mmCIF file of N, CA, C and O in Angstrom:
data_model
loop_
_atom_site.group_PDB
_atom_site.id
_atom_site.type_symbol
_atom_site.label_atom_id
_atom_site.label_comp_id
_atom_site.label_asym_id
_atom_site.label_seq_id
_atom_site.Cartn_x
_atom_site.Cartn_y
_atom_site.Cartn_z
ATOM 1 N N MET A 857 18.618 18.797 -1.878
ATOM 2 C CA MET A 857 17.632 18.347 -2.672
ATOM 3 C C MET A 857 16.944 17.382 -1.630
ATOM 4 O O MET A 857 17.496 16.930 -0.570
ATOM 5 N N LYS A 858 15.492 17.654 -1.552
ATOM 6 C CA LYS A 858 14.294 17.056 -0.469
ATOM 7 C C LYS A 858 14.322 15.582 -0.599
ATOM 8 O O LYS A 858 14.203 15.040 -1.670
ATOM 9 N N ILE A 859 14.254 14.957 0.355
ATOM 10 C CA ILE A 859 14.211 13.591 0.542
ATOM 11 C C ILE A 859 12.658 13.236 0.378
ATOM 12 O O ILE A 859 11.840 13.974 1.064
ATOM 13 N N THR A 860 12.155 12.406 -0.460
ATOM 14 C CA THR A 860 11.013 11.911 -0.386
ATOM 15 C C THR A 860 10.910 10.534 0.304
ATOM 16 O O THR A 860 11.387 9.644 -0.149
ATOM 17 N N TYR A 861 9.859 10.828 0.994
ATOM 18 C CA TYR A 861 9.254 9.030 1.783
ATOM 19 C C TYR A 861 8.536 8.339 0.934
ATOM 20 O O TYR A 861 7.537 8.790 0.536
ATOM 21 N N SER A 862 8.678 7.296 0.947
ATOM 22 C CA SER A 862 8.106 6.225 0.223
ATOM 23 C C SER A 862 7.370 5.176 1.409
ATOM 24 O O SER A 862 8.204 4.695 2.070
ATOM 25 N N ILE A 863 6.150 5.221 1.272
ATOM 26 C CA ILE A 863 5.249 4.286 2.352
ATOM 27 C C ILE A 863 5.184 3.066 1.078
ATOM 28 O O ILE A 863 4.188 3.504 0.466
ATOM 29 N N VAL A 864 5.287 1.678 1.457
ATOM 30 C CA VAL A 864 4.929 0.789 0.800
ATOM 31 C C VAL A 864 3.929 -0.248 1.466
ATOM 32 O O VAL A 864 4.284 -0.563 2.618
ATOM 33 N N ALA A 865 3.007 -0.437 0.783
ATOM 34 C CA ALA A 865 1.856 -1.167 1.540
ATOM 35 C C ALA A 865 1.354 -2.183 0.737
ATOM 36 O O ALA A 865 0.818 -1.979 -0.457
ATOM 37 N N PRO A 866 1.477 -3.439 1.081
ATOM 38 C CA PRO A 866 1.003 -4.760 0.265
ATOM 39 C C PRO A 866 -0.512 -4.966 0.491
ATOM 40 O O PRO A 866 -0.500 -4.461 1.932
ATOM 41 N N ILE A 867 -1.594 -4.854 -0.296
ATOM 42 C CA ILE A 867 -2.695 -4.908 -0.312
ATOM 43 C C ILE A 867 -3.252 -6.254 -0.963
ATOM 44 O O ILE A 867 -2.885 -6.441 -2.030
ATOM 45 N N TYR A 868 -4.106 -6.973 -0.166
ATOM 46 C CA TYR A 868 -4.744 -8.319 -0.646
ATOM 47 C C TYR A 868 -6.172 -8.209 -0.114
ATOM 48 O O TYR A 868 -6.416 -8.328 1.210
ATOM 49 N N ASN A 869 -7.153 -7.882 -0.642
ATOM 50 C CA ASN A 869 -8.864 -7.664 -0.297
ATOM 51 C C ASN A 869 -8.785 -7.172 0.624
ATOM 52 O O ASN A 869 -9.166 -7.425 1.839
ATOM 53 N N GLU A 870 -8.336 -5.740 0.802
ATOM 54 C CA GLU A 870 -8.515 -4.860 1.816
ATOM 55 C C GLU A 870 -9.101 -3.594 1.283
ATOM 56 O O GLU A 870 -9.154 -2.457 1.897
ATOM 57 N N LEU A 871 -10.456 -3.918 0.518
ATOM 58 C CA LEU A 871 -11.284 -2.819 -0.277
ATOM 59 C C LEU A 871 -11.859 -1.918 1.318
ATOM 60 O O LEU A 871 -11.769 -0.540 0.876
ATOM 61 N N GLU A 872 -12.057 -2.594 2.185
ATOM 62 C CA GLU A 872 -12.980 -1.553 3.389
ATOM 63 C C GLU A 872 -11.997 -0.955 4.102
ATOM 64 O O GLU A 872 -12.300 0.159 4.640
ATOM 65 N N ASN A 873 -10.865 -1.334 3.988
ATOM 66 C CA ASN A 873 -9.524 -0.528 5.060
ATOM 67 C C ASN A 873 -8.564 0.399 3.985
ATOM 68 O O ASN A 873 -8.265 1.098 4.753
ATOM 69 N N LEU A 874 -9.185 0.587 2.877
ATOM 70 C CA LEU A 874 -8.099 1.435 2.113
ATOM 71 C C LEU A 874 -8.255 2.967 2.364
ATOM 72 O O LEU A 874 -7.362 3.596 2.592
ATOM 73 N N PRO A 875 -9.462 3.064 2.586
ATOM 74 C CA PRO A 875 -10.009 4.582 2.584
ATOM 75 C C PRO A 875 -9.216 5.073 4.189
ATOM 76 O O PRO A 875 -8.685 6.177 3.936
ATOM 77 N N GLU A 876 -9.394 4.308 5.019
ATOM 78 C CA GLU A 876 -8.652 4.452 6.419
ATOM 79 C C GLU A 876 -7.110 4.581 6.248
ATOM 80 O O GLU A 876 -6.592 5.252 6.995
ATOM 81 N N LEU A 877 -6.599 3.850 5.797
ATOM 82 C CA LEU A 877 -5.381 3.600 5.379
ATOM 83 C C LEU A 877 -4.806 4.656 4.983
ATOM 84 O O LEU A 877 -3.694 5.472 4.988
ATOM 85 N N TYR A 878 -5.326 5.399 3.766
ATOM 86 C CA TYR A 878 -5.052 6.517 2.916
ATOM 87 C C TYR A 878 -5.338 7.703 3.914
ATOM 88 O O TYR A 878 -4.294 8.565 4.132
ATOM 89 N N ARG A 879 -6.264 7.772 4.549
ATOM 90 C CA ARG A 879 -6.460 8.689 5.484
ATOM 91 C C ARG A 879 -5.421 8.898 6.250
ATOM 92 O O ARG A 879 -4.729 10.346 6.625
ATOM 93 N N ARG A 880 -5.067 7.905 7.066
ATOM 94 C CA ARG A 880 -4.096 8.027 8.230
ATOM 95 C C ARG A 880 -2.680 8.359 7.904
ATOM 96 O O ARG A 880 -1.954 9.051 8.260
ATOM 97 N N VAL A 881 -2.538 7.636 6.421
ATOM 98 C CA VAL A 881 -0.940 8.057 5.978
ATOM 99 C C VAL A 881 -0.781 9.551 5.551
ATOM 100 O O VAL A 881 -0.222 10.198 5.616
ATOM 101 N N LYS A 882 -2.021 10.132 4.931
ATOM 102 C CA LYS A 882 -2.283 11.280 4.292
ATOM 103 C C LYS A 882 -2.113 12.253 5.535
ATOM 104 O O LYS A 882 -1.439 13.292 5.336
ATOM 105 N N GLU A 883 -2.924 12.095 6.646
ATOM 106 C CA GLU A 883 -2.818 13.086 7.694
ATOM 107 C C GLU A 883 -1.374 13.203 8.204
ATOM 108 O O GLU A 883 -0.780 13.998 8.653
ATOM 109 N N VAL A 884 -0.752 11.755 8.620
ATOM 110 C CA VAL A 884 0.663 11.958 9.254
ATOM 111 C C VAL A 884 1.630 12.639 8.384
ATOM 112 O O VAL A 884 2.297 13.357 8.784
ATOM 113 N N MET A 885 1.664 12.176 7.015
ATOM 114 C CA MET A 885 2.874 12.747 6.152
ATOM 115 C C MET A 885 2.684 13.836 5.942
ATOM 116 O O MET A 885 3.303 14.883 5.484
ATOM 117 N N ASP A 886 1.386 14.402 5.470
ATOM 118 C CA ASP A 886 1.218 15.788 5.186
ATOM 119 C C ASP A 886 1.577 16.890 6.466
ATOM 120 O O ASP A 886 2.235 17.962 6.301
ATOM 121 N N SER A 887 1.511 16.362 7.748
ATOM 122 C CA SER A 887 1.669 17.090 8.901
ATOM 123 C C SER A 887 3.355 17.223 9.131
ATOM 124 O O SER A 887 3.792 18.315 9.518
ATOM 125 N N THR A 888 4.052 16.303 8.111
ATOM 126 C CA THR A 888 5.678 16.533 8.176
ATOM 127 C C THR A 888 6.072 17.722 7.443
ATOM 128 O O THR A 888 7.333 18.188 7.548
ATOM 129 N N GLY A 889 5.143 18.151 6.246
ATOM 130 C CA GLY A 889 5.841 19.033 5.317
ATOM 131 C C GLY A 889 6.883 18.485 4.175
ATOM 132 O O GLY A 889 7.446 19.396 3.643
ATOM 133 N N GLU A 890 7.093 17.293 4.284
ATOM 134 C CA GLU A 890 7.920 16.590 3.621
ATOM 135 C C GLU A 890 7.236 15.881 2.251
ATOM 136 O O GLU A 890 6.348 15.662 2.541
ATOM 137 N N PRO A 891 7.813 15.917 1.195
ATOM 138 C CA PRO A 891 7.215 15.390 -0.027
ATOM 139 C C PRO A 891 6.966 13.546 0.355
ATOM 140 O O PRO A 891 8.044 13.034 0.977
ATOM 141 N N TRP A 892 6.224 12.990 -0.191
ATOM 142 C CA TRP A 892 6.067 11.489 0.265
ATOM 143 C C TRP A 892 5.126 11.017 -0.944
ATOM 144 O O TRP A 892 4.565 11.725 -1.829
ATOM 145 N N GLU A 893 5.233 9.718 -0.925
ATOM 146 C CA GLU A 893 4.462 8.910 -1.963
ATOM 147 C C GLU A 893 3.881 7.641 -1.128
ATOM 148 O O GLU A 893 4.719 7.319 -0.032
ATOM 149 N N LEU A 894 2.730 7.169 -1.632
ATOM 150 C CA LEU A 894 2.236 5.800 -1.048
ATOM 151 C C LEU A 894 2.357 4.905 -1.978
ATOM 152 O O LEU A 894 1.478 5.032 -2.900
ATOM 153 N N VAL A 895 2.970 3.910 -2.043
ATOM 154 C CA VAL A 895 2.964 3.009 -2.959
ATOM 155 C C VAL A 895 1.876 1.562 -2.601
ATOM 156 O O VAL A 895 2.344 0.902 -1.529
ATOM 157 N N LEU A 896 1.090 1.391 -3.319
ATOM 158 C CA LEU A 896 -0.080 0.503 -2.978
ATOM 159 C C LEU A 896 0.108 -0.591 -3.754
ATOM 160 O O LEU A 896 -0.108 -0.632 -4.847
ATOM 161 N N VAL A 897 0.590 -1.915 -3.496
ATOM 162 C CA VAL A 897 0.867 -2.999 -4.297
ATOM 163 C C VAL A 897 -0.093 -3.899 -3.993
ATOM 164 O O VAL A 897 -0.310 -4.513 -2.947
ATOM 165 N N ASP A 898 -1.197 -4.008 -4.942
ATOM 166 C CA ASP A 898 -2.352 -4.685 -5.301
ATOM 167 C C ASP A 898 -1.772 -6.315 -5.635
ATOM 168 O O ASP A 898 -1.323 -6.396 -6.495
ATOM 169 N N ASP A 899 -1.760 -7.215 -4.486
ATOM 170 C CA ASP A 899 -1.197 -8.795 -4.772
ATOM 171 C C ASP A 899 -2.357 -9.429 -5.211
ATOM 172 O O ASP A 899 -2.234 -10.264 -4.465
ATOM 173 N N GLY A 900 -3.104 -9.395 -6.161
ATOM 174 C CA GLY A 900 -4.078 -10.203 -6.713
ATOM 175 C C GLY A 900 -5.433 -10.053 -5.890
ATOM 176 O O GLY A 900 -6.117 -11.352 -6.116
ATOM 177 N N SER A 901 -5.703 -9.033 -5.646
ATOM 178 C CA SER A 901 -7.204 -9.031 -5.011
ATOM 179 C C SER A 901 -8.118 -9.436 -5.758
ATOM 180 O O SER A 901 -8.056 -8.931 -6.980
ATOM 181 N N THR A 902 -9.412 -9.626 -5.183
ATOM 182 C CA THR A 902 -10.398 -10.253 -5.829
ATOM 183 C C THR A 902 -11.740 -9.318 -5.300
ATOM 184 O O THR A 902 -12.870 -9.669 -5.793
ATOM 185 N N ASP A 903 -11.864 -8.599 -4.370
ATOM 186 C CA ASP A 903 -12.841 -7.711 -3.705
ATOM 187 C C ASP A 903 -13.047 -6.269 -4.204
ATOM 188 O O ASP A 903 -13.799 -5.488 -3.577
ATOM 189 N N GLY A 904 -12.481 -5.841 -5.386
ATOM 190 C CA GLY A 904 -12.495 -4.701 -5.778
ATOM 191 C C GLY A 904 -11.588 -3.613 -5.149
ATOM 192 O O GLY A 904 -11.308 -2.497 -5.763
ATOM 193 N N SER A 905 -10.193 -4.245 -4.484
ATOM 194 C CA SER A 905 -9.376 -3.148 -4.057
ATOM 195 C C SER A 905 -8.609 -2.890 -5.323
ATOM 196 O O SER A 905 -8.211 -1.574 -5.247
ATOM 197 N N THR A 906 -8.192 -3.349 -6.443
ATOM 198 C CA THR A 906 -7.769 -2.995 -7.443
ATOM 199 C C THR A 906 -8.208 -1.709 -7.923
ATOM 200 O O THR A 906 -7.422 -0.785 -8.299
ATOM 201 N N ASP A 907 -9.702 -1.678 -8.418
ATOM 202 C CA ASP A 907 -10.250 -0.443 -8.758
ATOM 203 C C ASP A 907 -10.199 0.515 -7.630
ATOM 204 O O ASP A 907 -9.749 1.819 -8.087
ATOM 205 N N ALA A 908 -10.201 0.248 -6.472
ATOM 206 C CA ALA A 908 -10.238 1.325 -5.312
ATOM 207 C C ALA A 908 -8.649 2.128 -5.080
ATOM 208 O O ALA A 908 -8.436 3.525 -5.596
ATOM 209 N N ILE A 909 -7.492 1.374 -5.502
ATOM 210 C CA ILE A 909 -6.372 1.766 -5.491
ATOM 211 C C ILE A 909 -5.944 2.514 -6.625
ATOM 212 O O ILE A 909 -5.477 3.472 -6.644
ATOM 213 N N CYS A 910 -6.415 2.097 -7.867
ATOM 214 C CA CYS A 910 -6.403 2.789 -8.954
ATOM 215 C C CYS A 910 -7.283 4.170 -9.037
ATOM 216 O O CYS A 910 -6.679 5.263 -9.608
ATOM 217 N N GLU A 911 -8.414 4.216 -8.353
ATOM 218 C CA GLU A 911 -8.872 5.574 -8.297
ATOM 219 C C GLU A 911 -8.251 6.564 -7.319
ATOM 220 O O GLU A 911 -8.383 7.776 -7.538
ATOM 221 N N LEU A 912 -7.787 5.676 -6.155
ATOM 222 C CA LEU A 912 -6.855 6.695 -5.225
ATOM 223 C C LEU A 912 -5.693 7.614 -5.970
ATOM 224 O O LEU A 912 -5.471 8.416 -5.872
ATOM 225 N N GLY A 913 -5.073 6.444 -6.778
ATOM 226 C CA GLY A 913 -3.920 6.934 -7.864
ATOM 227 C C GLY A 913 -4.625 8.088 -8.659
ATOM 228 O O GLY A 913 -3.797 9.107 -8.906
ATOM 229 N N LYS A 914 -5.661 7.999 -9.226
ATOM 230 C CA LYS A 914 -6.254 9.270 -9.953
ATOM 231 C C LYS A 914 -6.515 10.403 -8.998
ATOM 232 O O LYS A 914 -6.148 11.572 -9.487
ATOM 233 N N GLN A 915 -6.855 10.270 -8.108
ATOM 234 C CA GLN A 915 -7.225 11.166 -7.154
ATOM 235 C C GLN A 915 -6.331 11.926 -6.590
ATOM 236 O O GLN A 915 -5.960 13.278 -6.125
ATOM 237 N N ASP A 916 -4.932 11.331 -6.285
ATOM 238 C CA ASP A 916 -3.821 11.789 -5.227
ATOM 239 C C ASP A 916 -2.829 11.243 -6.092
ATOM 240 O O ASP A 916 -2.568 10.057 -6.146
ATOM 241 N N LYS A 917 -1.920 12.094 -6.795
ATOM 242 C CA LYS A 917 -0.698 11.593 -7.725
ATOM 243 C C LYS A 917 0.379 11.111 -6.735
ATOM 244 O O LYS A 917 1.252 10.570 -7.386
ATOM 245 N N ARG A 918 0.013 11.321 -5.578
ATOM 246 C CA ARG A 918 1.228 10.715 -4.330
ATOM 247 C C ARG A 918 0.932 9.489 -4.138
ATOM 248 O O ARG A 918 1.811 8.576 -3.695
ATOM 249 N N VAL A 919 -0.233 8.679 -4.596
ATOM 250 C CA VAL A 919 -0.557 7.306 -4.565
ATOM 251 C C VAL A 919 -0.094 6.551 -5.733
ATOM 252 O O VAL A 919 -0.503 6.785 -7.056
ATOM 253 N N ARG A 920 0.912 5.529 -5.600
ATOM 254 C CA ARG A 920 1.449 4.912 -6.791
ATOM 255 C C ARG A 920 0.917 3.376 -6.741
ATOM 256 O O ARG A 920 1.249 2.987 -6.120
ATOM 257 N N PRO A 921 -0.254 3.262 -7.537
ATOM 258 C CA PRO A 921 -0.585 1.571 -7.920
ATOM 259 C C PRO A 921 0.550 0.881 -8.528
ATOM 260 O O PRO A 921 1.058 1.183 -9.457
ATOM 261 N N VAL A 922 0.707 -0.323 -7.626
ATOM 262 C CA VAL A 922 1.475 -1.335 -8.326
ATOM 263 C C VAL A 922 0.519 -2.331 -8.481
ATOM 264 O O VAL A 922 -0.153 -2.737 -7.347
ATOM 265 N N ILE A 923 -0.150 -3.128 -9.701
ATOM 266 C CA ILE A 923 -0.861 -3.840 -9.615
ATOM 267 C C ILE A 923 -0.568 -5.419 -10.189
ATOM 268 O O ILE A 923 0.216 -5.359 -11.293
ATOM 269 N N PHE A 924 -0.723 -6.383 -9.424
ATOM 270 C CA PHE A 924 -0.161 -7.688 -9.768
ATOM 271 C C PHE A 924 -1.556 -8.655 -10.473
ATOM 272 O O PHE A 924 -2.524 -8.186 -10.139
ATOM 273 N N ALA A 925 -1.043 -9.281 -11.486
ATOM 274 C CA ALA A 925 -2.197 -10.367 -12.187
ATOM 275 C C ALA A 925 -2.633 -11.324 -11.116
ATOM 276 O O ALA A 925 -3.791 -11.743 -11.517
ATOM 277 N N ARG A 926 -1.740 -11.773 -10.279
ATOM 278 C CA ARG A 926 -2.060 -12.653 -9.174
ATOM 279 C C ARG A 926 -1.513 -12.517 -7.912
ATOM 280 O O ARG A 926 -0.555 -11.879 -7.732
ATOM 281 N N ASN A 927 -1.740 -13.369 -6.964
ATOM 282 C CA ASN A 927 -1.173 -13.333 -5.675
ATOM 283 C C ASN A 927 -0.131 -13.933 -5.435
ATOM 284 O O ASN A 927 0.204 -15.169 -6.065
ATOM 285 N N PHE A 928 0.973 -13.205 -5.468
ATOM 286 C CA PHE A 928 2.481 -13.664 -5.188
ATOM 287 C C PHE A 928 3.182 -13.860 -3.817
ATOM 288 O O PHE A 928 4.055 -14.157 -3.180
ATOM 289 N N GLY A 929 2.243 -13.141 -2.767
ATOM 290 C CA GLY A 929 2.577 -12.932 -1.151
ATOM 291 C C GLY A 929 3.187 -11.658 -0.944
ATOM 292 O O GLY A 929 3.644 -11.052 -1.720
ATOM 293 N N HIS A 930 2.950 -11.285 0.809
ATOM 294 C CA HIS A 930 3.354 -10.130 1.016
ATOM 295 C C HIS A 930 4.950 -9.792 0.619
ATOM 296 O O HIS A 930 5.127 -8.402 0.475
ATOM 297 N N GLN A 931 5.797 -10.543 0.781
ATOM 298 C CA GLN A 931 6.918 -10.366 0.822
ATOM 299 C C GLN A 931 7.277 -9.833 -0.487
ATOM 300 O O GLN A 931 8.119 -8.748 -0.713
ATOM 301 N N ILE A 932 7.100 -10.551 -1.655
ATOM 302 C CA ILE A 932 7.154 -10.011 -3.054
ATOM 303 C C ILE A 932 6.515 -8.720 -3.414
ATOM 304 O O ILE A 932 7.064 -7.930 -4.072
ATOM 305 N N ALA A 933 5.173 -8.550 -2.847
ATOM 306 C CA ALA A 933 4.605 -7.250 -2.657
ATOM 307 C C ALA A 933 5.359 -6.102 -2.452
ATOM 308 O O ALA A 933 5.717 -5.198 -2.743
ATOM 309 N N ILE A 934 6.103 -6.265 -1.233
ATOM 310 C CA ILE A 934 6.984 -5.387 -0.388
ATOM 311 C C ILE A 934 8.084 -4.919 -1.337
ATOM 312 O O ILE A 934 8.410 -4.001 -1.878
ATOM 313 N N THR A 935 8.793 -6.257 -1.784
ATOM 314 C CA THR A 935 10.069 -6.130 -2.558
ATOM 315 C C THR A 935 9.780 -4.850 -3.936
ATOM 316 O O THR A 935 10.164 -4.435 -4.308
ATOM 317 N N ALA A 936 8.161 -5.507 -4.464
ATOM 318 C CA ALA A 936 8.118 -4.756 -5.899
ATOM 319 C C ALA A 936 7.692 -3.431 -5.452
ATOM 320 O O ALA A 936 8.132 -2.418 -6.275
ATOM 321 N N GLY A 937 7.168 -3.167 -4.349
ATOM 322 C CA GLY A 937 6.629 -1.679 -3.981
ATOM 323 C C GLY A 937 8.252 -0.947 -3.570
ATOM 324 O O GLY A 937 8.507 0.549 -4.290
ATOM 325 N N TRP A 938 9.342 -1.699 -3.161
ATOM 326 C CA TRP A 938 10.685 -0.903 -3.199
ATOM 327 C C TRP A 938 11.167 -0.757 -4.589
ATOM 328 O O TRP A 938 11.630 0.322 -4.706
ATOM 329 N N ASP A 939 10.967 -1.680 -5.543
ATOM 330 C CA ASP A 939 11.604 -1.507 -6.654
ATOM 331 C C ASP A 939 10.825 -0.480 -7.531
ATOM 332 O O ASP A 939 11.717 0.268 -8.446
ATOM 333 N N HIS A 940 9.770 -0.367 -7.322
ATOM 334 C CA HIS A 940 9.063 0.531 -7.979
ATOM 335 C C HIS A 940 9.620 2.285 -7.617
ATOM 336 O O HIS A 940 9.700 2.880 -8.400
#
């Protein structure tokens, strides 16, 4: 059984940075040849990050959106990503 690598990233109003985060993670992880997923935990963003995360999830099934209804803080977001 192959191990799947899970990268968890808390996101709070990071709309402009999301494409670069995704590009870099994809580039590095694809180069390993190992299965991976990117868990993006939206911690109550108000800048459109939520929609961007959901769109990335539609384009690449390895992107797993976790969307909070409000801001809980990055520690809770990371824990939720691990639990997911």
